[in-house]
CSV table of C-alpha atoms in Angstrom, one decimal:
chain,number,residue,atom,x,y,z
A,1,MET,CA,10.4,-27.0,8.7
A,2,ILE,CA,7.0,-27.6,7.0
A,3,GLN,CA,7.0,-31.0,5.3
A,4,LYS,CA,3.4,-31.4,4.2
A,5,ILE,CA,0.5,-29.0,3.6
A,6,VAL,CA,-3.3,-29.1,2.9
A,7,LEU,CA,-4.4,-26.2,0.7
A,8,TYR,CA,-7.8,-24.6,1.3
A,9,GLY,CA,-9.1,-22.7,-1.7
A,10,SER,CA,-8.5,-23.5,-5.4
A,11,GLY,CA,-8.3,-20.1,-7.0
A,12,LYS,CA,-5.4,-18.2,-8.6
A,13,ARG,CA,-3.3,-18.0,-5.4
A,14,CYS,CA,-3.6,-21.8,-5.0
A,15,ARG,CA,-2.5,-22.4,-8.6
A,16,ILE,CA,0.5,-20.2,-8.3
A,17,LEU,CA,1.4,-21.7,-4.9
A,18,CYS,CA,1.1,-25.3,-6.3
A,19,LYS,CA,3.7,-24.5,-9.0
A,20,ILE,CA,6.1,-23.2,-6.4
A,21,LEU,CA,5.5,-26.1,-4.0
A,22,LEU,CA,6.2,-28.7,-6.7
A,23,GLN,CA,9.7,-27.1,-7.1
A,24,SER,CA,10.3,-27.5,-3.3
A,25,ASN,CA,10.3,-30.5,-0.9
A,26,ILE,CA,7.0,-29.6,0.7
A,27,GLU,CA,4.4,-32.2,-0.1
A,28,ILE,CA,0.9,-31.1,-1.1
A,29,VAL,CA,-1.4,-33.5,0.8
A,30,ARG,CA,-4.8,-32.3,-0.5
A,31,ILE,CA,-6.5,-29.3,-2.1
A,32,VAL,CA,-10.0,-28.5,-0.8
A,33,ASP,CA,-12.6,-25.8,-1.6
A,34,THR,CA,-15.9,-24.8,-0.1
A,35,ASP,CA,-17.4,-24.3,-3.6
A,36,SER,CA,-18.8,-27.7,-4.6
A,37,SER,CA,-18.8,-26.7,-8.3
A,38,LYS,CA,-15.0,-27.0,-8.2
A,39,TRP,CA,-14.8,-30.5,-6.7
A,40,GLY,CA,-13.2,-32.8,-9.2
A,41,ASP,CA,-11.2,-30.0,-10.9
A,42,LYS,CA,-7.5,-30.7,-11.3
A,43,ILE,CA,-4.7,-28.4,-10.3
A,44,GLU,CA,-1.2,-29.5,-11.2
A,45,GLY,CA,-2.5,-33.1,-11.1
A,46,PHE,CA,-4.2,-32.7,-7.7
A,47,GLU,CA,-8.0,-33.1,-7.5
A,48,VAL,CA,-10.0,-30.4,-5.6
A,49,GLU,CA,-12.0,-32.1,-2.9
A,50,ASN,CA,-14.8,-31.5,-0.3
A,51,PRO,CA,-13.3,-29.8,2.8
A,52,ASP,CA,-14.9,-32.4,4.9
A,53,ILE,CA,-11.8,-34.5,4.3
A,54,ILE,CA,-10.1,-32.2,6.8
A,55,GLU,CA,-11.7,-34.3,9.6
A,56,ARG,CA,-9.2,-37.1,8.6
A,57,LEU,CA,-6.3,-34.7,8.3
A,58,LEU,CA,-6.3,-33.0,11.7
A,59,SER,CA,-2.6,-33.6,12.2
A,60,GLU,CA,-1.5,-31.9,9.0
A,61,ASN,CA,-0.6,-28.2,8.5
A,62,LEU,CA,-3.1,-26.2,6.4
A,63,CYS,CA,-2.9,-23.1,4.4
A,64,ILE,CA,-5.9,-20.9,3.4
A,65,THR,CA,-5.0,-19.6,0.0
A,66,VAL,CA,-8.0,-17.3,-0.6
A,67,ALA,CA,-7.2,-13.5,-0.5
A,68,ASP,CA,-10.4,-12.1,0.9
A,69,VAL,CA,-10.0,-11.2,4.6
A,70,ASP,CA,-13.6,-11.9,5.5
A,71,ALA,CA,-13.6,-15.2,3.7
A,72,ILE,CA,-10.4,-16.3,5.6
A,73,LYS,CA,-12.1,-15.5,8.9
A,74,GLN,CA,-15.2,-17.6,7.9
A,75,ILE,CA,-13.0,-20.5,6.9
A,76,ARG,CA,-11.1,-20.4,10.1
A,77,ASP,CA,-14.3,-20.4,12.1
A,78,LYS,CA,-15.6,-23.3,10.1
A,79,ILE,CA,-12.5,-25.6,10.3
A,80,GLN,CA,-12.2,-24.9,14.0
A,81,SER,CA,-15.9,-25.4,15.0
A,82,LYS,CA,-17.0,-28.0,12.4
A,83,TYR,CA,-13.8,-30.1,12.1
A,84,LYS,CA,-12.1,-29.2,15.4
A,85,TYR,CA,-9.0,-28.2,13.6
A,86,ASP,CA,-6.2,-26.7,15.7
A,87,LEU,CA,-5.6,-23.3,14.2
A,88,ASN,CA,-2.1,-23.4,15.7
A,89,LYS,CA,-1.3,-25.7,12.8
A,90,GLU,CA,-2.4,-23.2,10.2
A,91,ILE,CA,0.4,-21.8,8.0
A,92,HIS,CA,-0.4,-18.4,6.5
A,93,TYR,CA,-0.2,-17.9,2.8
A,94,HIS,CA,2.9,-15.6,2.9
A,95,GLN,CA,4.6,-17.9,5.4
A,96,LEU,CA,4.2,-20.8,3.0
A,97,ILE,CA,5.4,-18.8,0.0
A,98,LEU,CA,8.5,-18.0,1.9
A,99,GLU,CA,9.1,-21.5,3.1
A,100,ALA,CA,8.5,-23.0,-0.4
A,101,TYR,CA,11.1,-20.7,-2.0
A,102,LYS,CA,13.6,-21.2,0.8
A,103,HIS,CA,13.5,-24.9,0.0
A,104,CYS,CA,13.3,-24.7,-3.8
A,105,LEU,CA,16.3,-26.6,-5.1
A,106,ALA,CA,16.0,-25.1,-8.6
A,107,LEU,CA,16.1,-21.6,-7.1
A,108,LYS,CA,19.1,-22.4,-4.9
A,109,LYS,CA,20.9,-23.7,-8.0
A,110,HIS,CA,20.0,-20.6,-9.9
A,111,ILE,CA,21.3,-18.2,-7.2
A,112,MET,CA,24.4,-20.2,-6.5
A,113,GLY,CA,25.2,-20.3,-10.2
A,114,ARG,CA,25.3,-16.5,-10.5
A,115,ALA,CA,28.5,-14.6,-10.0
A,116,ILE,CA,28.5,-12.4,-6.9
A,117,ASN,CA,30.8,-9.3,-7.1
A,118,THR,CA,31.6,-8.5,-3.5
A,119,GLY,CA,34.2,-5.9,-4.3
A,120,ARG,CA,31.9,-3.2,-5.7
A,121,LYS,CA,30.7,-0.2,-3.9
A,122,GLN,CA,27.4,-0.8,-2.2
A,123,SER,CA,24.3,0.0,-4.3
A,124,ILE,CA,21.0,1.3,-3.1
A,125,LEU,CA,17.9,-0.2,-4.8
A,126,PHE,CA,14.4,1.2,-4.3
A,127,ASP,CA,11.4,-0.9,-5.1
A,128,CYS,CA,8.8,0.4,-7.7
A,129,TYR,CA,7.8,-3.0,-8.9
A,130,ASN,CA,4.4,-1.8,-10.0
A,131,GLY,CA,5.9,0.6,-12.5
A,132,LEU,CA,6.8,4.3,-12.6
A,133,ILE,CA,3.4,5.8,-12.8
A,134,LEU,CA,3.1,9.0,-10.7
A,135,GLY,CA,1.5,7.5,-7.7
A,136,GLY,CA,2.4,8.6,-4.2
A,137,VAL,CA,5.0,5.9,-3.6
A,138,GLU,CA,6.5,6.2,-7.0
A,139,ALA,CA,6.7,10.0,-6.8
A,140,TRP,CA,8.3,9.9,-3.4
A,141,THR,CA,10.9,7.3,-4.6
A,142,MET,CA,11.9,9.3,-7.7
A,143,GLU,CA,12.2,12.6,-5.7
A,144,LEU,CA,14.4,11.0,-3.1
A,145,CYS,CA,16.5,9.2,-5.7
A,146,LYS,CA,17.0,12.5,-7.5
A,147,GLU,CA,18.2,14.1,-4.3
A,148,LEU,CA,20.6,11.3,-3.6
A,149,ILE,CA,22.1,11.4,-7.1
A,150,ASN,CA,22.4,15.2,-7.0
A,151,ASP,CA,24.3,14.7,-3.7
A,152,GLY,CA,26.9,12.7,-5.6
A,153,ARG,CA,25.6,9.2,-4.8
A,154,LYS,CA,26.2,7.3,-8.0
A,155,HIS,CA,25.0,3.8,-7.1
A,156,ILE,CA,21.3,4.7,-6.7
A,157,TYR,CA,18.8,2.5,-8.6
A,158,ILE,CA,15.0,1.9,-8.9
A,159,ILE,CA,13.7,-1.6,-9.6
A,160,SER,CA,10.7,-1.4,-11.9
A,161,ASP,CA,8.8,-3.5,-14.4
A,162,GLU,CA,9.3,-3.2,-18.1
A,163,GLY,CA,6.5,-0.7,-18.8
A,164,ASN,CA,6.9,2.4,-21.0
A,165,TYR,CA,7.2,5.4,-18.5
A,166,HIS,CA,8.2,9.0,-18.6
A,167,VAL,CA,11.3,9.0,-16.4
A,168,PRO,CA,13.1,12.3,-15.5
A,169,LEU,CA,16.4,12.6,-17.4
A,170,ILE,CA,18.5,12.4,-14.2
A,171,LEU,CA,17.1,8.9,-13.5
A,172,GLY,CA,17.6,7.6,-17.0
A,173,ASN,CA,20.6,5.4,-16.2
A,174,HIS,CA,19.4,4.5,-12.7
A,175,ILE,CA,16.4,2.3,-13.6
A,176,VAL,CA,16.8,-1.5,-13.3
A,177,TYR,CA,14.1,-3.1,-15.4
A,178,ALA,CA,12.8,-6.6,-14.7
A,179,ASP,CA,10.1,-8.7,-16.4
A,180,ILE,CA,7.4,-9.0,-13.7
A,181,ASN,CA,4.1,-10.8,-14.2
A,182,HIS,CA,1.6,-8.8,-12.3
A,183,GLU,CA,-1.1,-11.4,-13.0
A,184,GLU,CA,0.7,-14.0,-11.0
A,185,GLN,CA,2.1,-12.6,-7.8
A,186,PHE,CA,5.2,-14.5,-6.6
A,187,SER,CA,5.4,-16.5,-9.8
A,188,ILE,CA,8.7,-18.4,-10.3
A,189,LYS,CA,9.6,-16.5,-13.4
A,190,SER,CA,9.2,-13.1,-11.8
A,191,ILE,CA,11.2,-14.1,-8.8
A,192,LEU,CA,14.0,-15.5,-10.9
A,193,ASN,CA,14.1,-12.2,-13.0
A,194,LEU,CA,14.2,-10.1,-9.9
A,195,VAL,CA,16.9,-12.3,-8.3
A,196,ASP,CA,19.1,-11.8,-11.4
A,197,ALA,CA,18.5,-8.0,-11.3
A,198,ILE,CA,19.4,-7.8,-7.6
A,199,ILE,CA,22.5,-10.1,-7.9
A,200,GLN,CA,23.9,-7.7,-10.5
A,201,LYS,CA,23.9,-4.9,-7.9
A,202,VAL,CA,25.2,-6.6,-4.7
A,203,PRO,CA,26.4,-5.6,-2.3
A,204,CYS,CA,23.3,-3.6,-1.8
A,205,LYS,CA,20.6,-2.2,0.4
A,206,VAL,CA,17.1,-2.9,-0.9
A,207,ILE,CA,14.3,-0.5,0.1
A,208,THR,CA,10.9,-2.2,-0.4
A,209,CYS,CA,7.4,-0.7,-0.5
A,210,THR,CA,5.3,-3.7,0.5
A,211,THR,CA,5.5,-7.5,1.0
A,212,ASN,CA,6.0,-8.2,-2.7
A,213,GLU,CA,8.2,-10.1,-5.1
A,214,VAL,CA,11.1,-7.6,-4.7
A,215,MET,CA,11.2,-8.2,-1.0
A,216,LEU,CA,11.1,-12.0,-1.5
A,217,ALA,CA,13.7,-12.0,-4.2
A,218,ALA,CA,16.0,-9.8,-2.1
A,219,TYR,CA,15.5,-12.1,0.9
A,220,LEU,CA,16.3,-15.2,-1.2
A,221,VAL,CA,19.6,-13.7,-2.4
A,222,LYS,CA,20.3,-12.7,1.2
A,223,TYR,CA,19.4,-16.2,2.4
A,224,TYR,CA,22.4,-17.6,0.5
A,225,TYR,CA,24.6,-14.5,0.8
A,226,PRO,CA,23.7,-13.0,4.2
A,227,GLU,CA,26.5,-10.5,4.3
A,228,GLU,CA,25.7,-8.9,0.9
A,229,ILE,CA,22.2,-7.5,1.3
A,230,GLU,CA,20.2,-5.5,3.8
A,231,ILE,CA,16.5,-5.1,3.4
A,232,ILE,CA,14.7,-1.9,4.6
A,233,SER,CA,10.9,-2.2,4.6
A,234,VAL,CA,9.0,1.1,4.2
A,235,ILE,CA,5.4,0.5,5.3
A,236,HIS,CA,3.0,2.7,3.4
A,237,ASN,CA,-0.3,1.4,4.6
A,238,SER,CA,-2.0,0.5,7.9
A,239,ASN,CA,-4.5,-2.3,8.4
A,240,GLU,CA,-4.6,-5.8,9.9
A,241,LYS,CA,-3.9,-7.6,6.6
A,242,VAL,CA,-0.8,-5.5,6.0
A,243,TYR,CA,0.5,-6.2,9.5
A,244,GLU,CA,-0.2,-9.9,9.2
A,245,GLU,CA,1.8,-10.0,5.9
A,246,TYR,CA,4.7,-8.3,7.6
A,247,ARG,CA,4.5,-10.7,10.5
A,248,ASP,CA,4.6,-13.6,8.0
A,249,PHE,CA,7.7,-12.1,6.2
A,250,ARG,CA,9.3,-10.9,9.4
A,251,GLU,CA,12.6,-12.7,8.8
A,252,CYS,CA,13.1,-10.8,5.6
A,253,SER,CA,13.5,-7.2,7.0
A,254,ASP,CA,16.5,-5.8,8.8
A,255,LEU,CA,14.9,-2.4,9.4
A,256,TYR,CA,11.4,-0.9,9.1
A,257,ILE,CA,10.2,2.6,8.4
A,258,GLY,CA,6.6,3.5,8.8
A,259,VAL,CA,5.0,6.6,7.1
A,260,SER,CA,3.3,7.5,10.4
A,261,LYS,CA,3.9,7.1,14.1
A,262,ASP,CA,0.8,5.0,14.3
A,263,ILE,CA,2.4,2.4,12.0
A,264,ARG,CA,5.5,2.4,14.1
A,265,ASN,CA,3.5,1.8,17.3
A,266,HIS,CA,1.5,-1.0,15.6
A,267,MET,CA,4.7,-2.7,14.5
A,268,ILE,CA,6.1,-2.5,18.0
A,269,GLU,CA,2.8,-4.1,19.2
A,270,GLN,CA,3.5,-6.9,16.6
A,271,GLY,CA,6.8,-7.6,18.3
A,272,VAL,CA,9.2,-5.5,16.3
A,273,ARG,CA,12.0,-4.1,18.5
A,274,SER,CA,11.7,-0.3,18.9
A,275,ASP,CA,15.2,0.2,17.7
A,276,MET,CA,14.4,-1.6,14.4
A,277,ILE,CA,11.6,0.8,13.3
A,278,TYR,CA,11.5,4.5,12.5
A,279,SER,CA,8.7,6.8,11.3
A,280,MET,CA,8.9,9.4,8.7
A,281,THR,CA,6.8,12.1,6.8
A,282,CYS,CA,7.1,12.1,3.1
A,283,PRO,CA,8.0,15.6,1.8
A,284,PHE,CA,5.7,17.4,-0.6
A,285,GLU,CA,5.4,20.7,-2.5
A,286,CYS,CA,4.3,23.5,-0.2
A,287,GLU,CA,4.9,27.2,-0.3
A,288,PRO,CA,6.2,29.0,2.9
A,289,MET,CA,3.4,31.6,2.7
A,290,LEU,CA,-0.2,30.6,1.8
A,291,VAL,CA,-1.7,32.8,-0.9
A,292,ARG,CA,-5.2,31.8,-2.0
A,293,SER,CA,-8.8,32.7,-1.9
A,294,TYR,CA,-11.8,31.0,-0.3
A,295,SER,CA,-15.6,30.8,-1.0
A,296,GLU,CA,-16.3,33.2,1.8
A,297,GLU,CA,-19.6,34.6,0.5
A,298,LYS,CA,-22.6,32.3,1.1
A,299,SER,CA,-23.8,33.0,-2.4
A,300,GLN,CA,-20.7,31.1,-3.6
A,301,SER,CA,-20.7,27.3,-3.9
A,302,ILE,CA,-18.4,25.8,-1.2
A,303,ARG,CA,-15.8,23.8,-3.1
A,304,ILE,CA,-14.9,20.3,-2.1
A,305,GLY,CA,-12.1,18.2,-3.5
A,306,PHE,CA,-11.0,14.6,-3.5
A,307,ALA,CA,-7.7,13.4,-5.0
A,308,GLY,CA,-6.6,9.7,-5.2
A,309,ARG,CA,-7.4,6.3,-6.5
A,310,MET,CA,-11.1,6.0,-7.2
A,311,GLU,CA,-12.0,2.6,-5.7
A,312,TYR,CA,-14.6,1.1,-3.3
A,313,HIS,CA,-12.1,-0.9,-1.3
A,314,GLN,CA,-10.1,1.3,1.0
A,315,LYS,CA,-11.0,4.7,-0.6
A,316,ARG,CA,-14.8,4.1,-0.2
A,317,MET,CA,-16.1,5.9,-3.2
A,318,ASP,CA,-19.5,4.5,-2.2
A,319,LEU,CA,-19.4,6.6,0.9
A,320,LEU,CA,-18.5,9.7,-1.1
A,321,LEU,CA,-21.6,9.1,-3.3
A,322,LYS,CA,-23.7,8.9,-0.1
A,323,LEU,CA,-22.0,12.1,1.2
A,324,ILE,CA,-23.0,13.9,-2.1
A,325,GLY,CA,-26.6,12.7,-1.8
A,326,THR,CA,-26.7,13.9,1.8
A,327,LEU,CA,-25.4,17.3,0.9
A,328,ILE,CA,-28.0,17.7,-1.8
A,329,GLU,CA,-30.7,16.6,0.7
A,330,LYS,CA,-29.5,19.3,3.1
A,331,LYS,CA,-29.6,21.8,0.2
A,332,ILE,CA,-25.9,22.7,0.7
A,333,ASN,CA,-24.6,25.0,-2.0
A,334,PHE,CA,-21.5,23.1,-3.1
A,335,ARG,CA,-19.4,21.9,-6.0
A,336,MET,CA,-17.1,18.8,-5.9
A,337,GLU,CA,-14.2,17.8,-8.0
A,338,PHE,CA,-12.6,14.4,-8.3
A,339,ALA,CA,-8.9,14.2,-9.3
A,340,GLY,CA,-7.9,10.6,-10.1
A,341,ASP,CA,-9.0,7.5,-11.7
A,342,GLY,CA,-9.8,3.9,-10.9
A,343,ILE,CA,-12.3,1.1,-11.2
A,344,ALA,CA,-15.1,3.0,-9.5
A,345,ARG,CA,-15.0,6.1,-11.7
A,346,LYS,CA,-17.2,4.8,-14.5
A,347,GLU,CA,-20.0,3.7,-12.2
A,348,MET,CA,-19.7,6.9,-10.2
A,349,GLU,CA,-20.2,8.9,-13.4
A,350,MET,CA,-23.3,6.9,-14.2
A,351,VAL,CA,-24.7,7.6,-10.7
A,352,VAL,CA,-24.0,11.3,-11.1
A,353,GLN,CA,-25.7,11.3,-14.5
A,354,SER,CA,-28.7,9.3,-13.4
A,355,ASN,CA,-29.3,11.7,-10.5
A,356,GLN,CA,-28.7,14.8,-12.6
A,357,TRP,CA,-25.9,16.0,-10.4
A,358,GLU,CA,-23.7,17.0,-13.3
A,359,ASP,CA,-23.9,20.7,-12.4
A,360,LYS,CA,-22.3,19.9,-9.0
A,361,ILE,CA,-19.8,17.1,-9.7
A,362,ARG,CA,-16.8,17.1,-12.0
A,363,PHE,CA,-14.5,14.2,-12.8
A,364,LEU,CA,-11.1,15.5,-13.9
A,365,GLY,CA,-9.2,12.2,-14.3
A,366,ARG,CA,-5.6,11.6,-13.3
A,367,LEU,CA,-3.8,14.9,-12.9
A,368,ASP,CA,0.0,15.4,-13.2
A,369,ARG,CA,1.5,16.1,-9.8
A,370,SER,CA,2.5,19.5,-11.0
A,371,MET,CA,-1.2,20.4,-11.3
A,372,LEU,CA,-2.2,19.2,-7.8
A,373,SER,CA,-1.2,22.4,-6.0
A,374,ASP,CA,-3.6,24.5,-8.2
A,375,PHE,CA,-6.2,21.8,-7.8
A,376,TRP,CA,-6.1,22.1,-4.0
A,377,LYS,CA,-5.9,25.9,-4.0
A,378,ARG,CA,-9.3,26.1,-5.6
A,379,GLN,CA,-10.8,23.7,-3.1
A,380,ASP,CA,-12.2,25.0,0.3
A,381,ILE,CA,-12.4,21.5,1.7
A,382,CYS,CA,-10.5,18.2,1.2
A,383,VAL,CA,-12.6,15.1,1.9
A,384,ASN,CA,-11.3,11.6,2.4
A,385,LEU,CA,-13.5,8.8,3.8
A,386,ALA,CA,-11.1,5.9,3.4
A,387,ASP,CA,-11.3,2.8,5.7
A,388,PHE,CA,-7.5,2.8,6.1
A,389,GLU,CA,-4.4,4.7,5.0
A,390,GLY,CA,-0.8,4.6,5.8
A,391,ARG,CA,-0.6,8.4,6.0
A,392,SER,CA,-2.4,10.0,3.1
A,393,ILE,CA,0.0,12.3,1.2
A,394,SER,CA,-3.1,13.7,-0.6
A,395,ILE,CA,-4.5,15.0,2.7
A,396,ILE,CA,-1.2,16.6,3.7
A,397,GLU,CA,-0.9,18.2,0.2
A,398,ALA,CA,-4.4,19.6,0.5
A,399,MET,CA,-3.6,21.1,3.9
A,400,GLY,CA,-0.4,22.5,2.5
A,401,ASN,CA,-2.5,24.4,0.0
A,402,GLY,CA,-5.0,25.6,2.6
A,403,ALA,CA,-7.9,23.2,2.0
A,404,VAL,CA,-9.7,22.3,5.3
A,405,PRO,CA,-9.5,18.4,5.7
A,406,ILE,CA,-12.6,16.5,6.7
A,407,VAL,CA,-11.3,12.9,6.9
A,408,THR,CA,-11.9,9.6,8.6
A,409,GLU,CA,-9.7,8.6,11.6
A,410,THR,CA,-7.0,6.6,9.7
A,411,SER,CA,-3.3,6.1,10.4
A,412,GLY,CA,-1.4,9.4,10.8
A,413,VAL,CA,-4.2,11.9,10.6
A,414,ARG,CA,-3.8,13.0,14.2
A,415,GLU,CA,-0.1,13.8,13.5
A,416,ASP,CA,-1.3,16.6,11.2
A,417,ILE,CA,-4.9,17.5,12.2
A,418,THR,CA,-6.2,18.9,15.5
A,419,ASP,CA,-9.9,18.2,15.4
A,420,SER,CA,-12.0,21.4,15.0
A,421,VAL,CA,-8.9,23.5,14.9
A,422,ASN,CA,-7.3,22.9,11.4
A,423,GLY,CA,-9.8,20.3,10.2
A,424,PHE,CA,-12.2,17.6,11.3
A,425,ILE,CA,-11.7,14.0,12.0
A,426,VAL,CA,-14.7,11.7,11.8
A,427,PRO,CA,-15.2,7.9,12.6
A,428,VAL,CA,-14.4,5.5,9.8
A,429,GLY,CA,-17.6,4.9,7.7
A,430,ASP,CA,-19.4,8.0,9.1
A,431,TYR,CA,-20.3,10.0,6.1
A,432,GLN,CA,-23.2,11.6,7.9
A,433,THR,CA,-20.9,13.4,10.4
A,434,ALA,CA,-18.7,14.4,7.5
A,435,ALA,CA,-21.8,16.0,5.9
A,436,GLU,CA,-22.5,17.8,9.1
A,437,ARG,CA,-19.0,19.3,9.2
A,438,ILE,CA,-19.4,20.5,5.6
A,439,GLU,CA,-22.7,22.0,6.5
A,440,TYR,CA,-21.1,23.8,9.5
A,441,LEU,CA,-18.4,25.3,7.2
A,442,SER,CA,-21.0,26.3,4.7
A,443,ARG,CA,-22.8,28.3,7.3
A,444,CYS,CA,-19.6,29.7,9.0
A,445,ARG,CA,-17.6,30.7,5.9
A,446,GLU,CA,-15.1,32.7,7.9
A,447,GLN,CA,-13.8,29.4,9.3
A,448,LEU,CA,-12.6,28.3,5.9
A,449,ARG,CA,-9.7,30.8,5.9
A,450,LYS,CA,-9.1,30.5,9.6
A,451,MET,CA,-8.8,26.7,9.6
A,452,GLY,CA,-7.2,26.6,6.2
A,453,GLU,CA,-4.3,28.8,7.2
A,454,VAL,CA,-3.7,26.8,10.4
A,455,ALA,CA,-3.8,23.6,8.3
A,456,HIS,CA,-1.0,25.1,6.1
A,457,ASP,CA,1.1,26.2,9.0
A,458,ALA,CA,0.8,22.8,10.7
A,459,VAL,CA,2.2,20.8,7.7
A,460,TYR,CA,4.6,23.3,6.1
A,461,PRO,CA,7.6,22.3,8.3
A,462,LYS,CA,6.9,18.7,7.4
A,463,SER,CA,7.0,19.4,3.7
A,464,LEU,CA,10.7,20.2,3.4
A,465,MET,CA,13.0,17.8,1.6
A,466,LYS,CA,16.2,18.6,3.6
A,467,PRO,CA,15.3,17.0,7.0
A,468,HIS,CA,13.8,14.0,5.1
A,469,PHE,CA,16.9,13.7,3.0
A,470,ASP,CA,19.2,13.9,6.1
A,471,PHE,CA,17.1,11.2,7.7
A,472,TRP,CA,17.6,8.9,4.7
A,473,LYS,CA,21.3,9.6,4.4
A,474,LYS,CA,21.7,8.5,8.0
A,475,ILE,CA,19.6,5.4,7.3
A,476,LEU,CA,21.4,4.4,4.1
A,477,PHE,CA,25.0,5.4,4.8
A,478,TYR,CA,25.5,5.6,8.6
A,479,THR,CA,23.7,2.5,9.9
């Protein structure tokens, strides 16, 4: 057990962590920060100090509380090279969160003081803690829950925050709302609220979507009532940060399901037993027969589409802007539509306006999922230059509607795309090669229909709900 800890970084995560640690029996030894302007600041009564103090604390455990992956690497390099700190003593942020809550006496008293109804039929709780907006995870959750309820499974619930959402009528009595503070991840108040929501539904299986408060709250109830809860972790994304967080929370999960075979293989490499992790493909709307047109005449603008969150991190809207610029330099006759919203949209609109690209680029905003099929059927090409994905449902939906994918080599793409047969796979970050593939299709317009039809045929069998539903019935009721 961790008894003492030095905290490196004095930002938001440190402040939240301090509040939790003060409720546990883990002692905060020092708080340090590289930023000298923060030295002397007080956090929960502790003064922020120069990190040089670490030279006198080499026997202590240390937790780097900053969130940025590159900054964490720089700090690790510094404390190892400058202070000769043994990184084997480092406690990762999520590990410390878990330990602090496990040894929080107030939380133990709170849980043990709640009545546990062990005689009820087992409930199934799906995690949508970010709300019930129609994102990919949320849409998948609601569709699967509707199928389970229609199958006669009454004790199906979705855990969500208290936002005002349009919920299908069939799900109206199946939403468990909890007061969640999204500004303070892992805050004590949010954890207590989620603990109460989960205790009301035990015995239960909890299906989580990431390493978040729902997973932690479910685990803490399970920690005191191990026979009452099983936690199934659905892994929707693939990068080293995600895998590290699941490693840090590894004692929480009883079973893992990755949205691609790549994720399954990565988790096995992380030490997860092969019989503890499955892979799945999320179903999506796709017609058995593809009926659509393409821009087959060279006089027509080739149509390119992107659908998803518009952000620089992960989705790399900056590379899409460079791609647009390259296509214009190459004098490619094209039009591009963006379906979605996000923090990058406003700046992208300004770049388009300043370069006078308005006749080529349209921003449609967030589209209802019922409109996505029509969106993709008018696109010849789907482009996605993300740095990482779990398995992009947007790419698969595009293929199901006959758009030719030109995408970076992220998790899962090779399960659906055979390079140069039903799409093109380019290296991560390589917008120039993506531009060359678009240029090729612009010259060889007959390839649009040929490759688009093969793309549809490759993913149609994976779009069906029945095999997916049968998979989940086995996971939920027969394991």
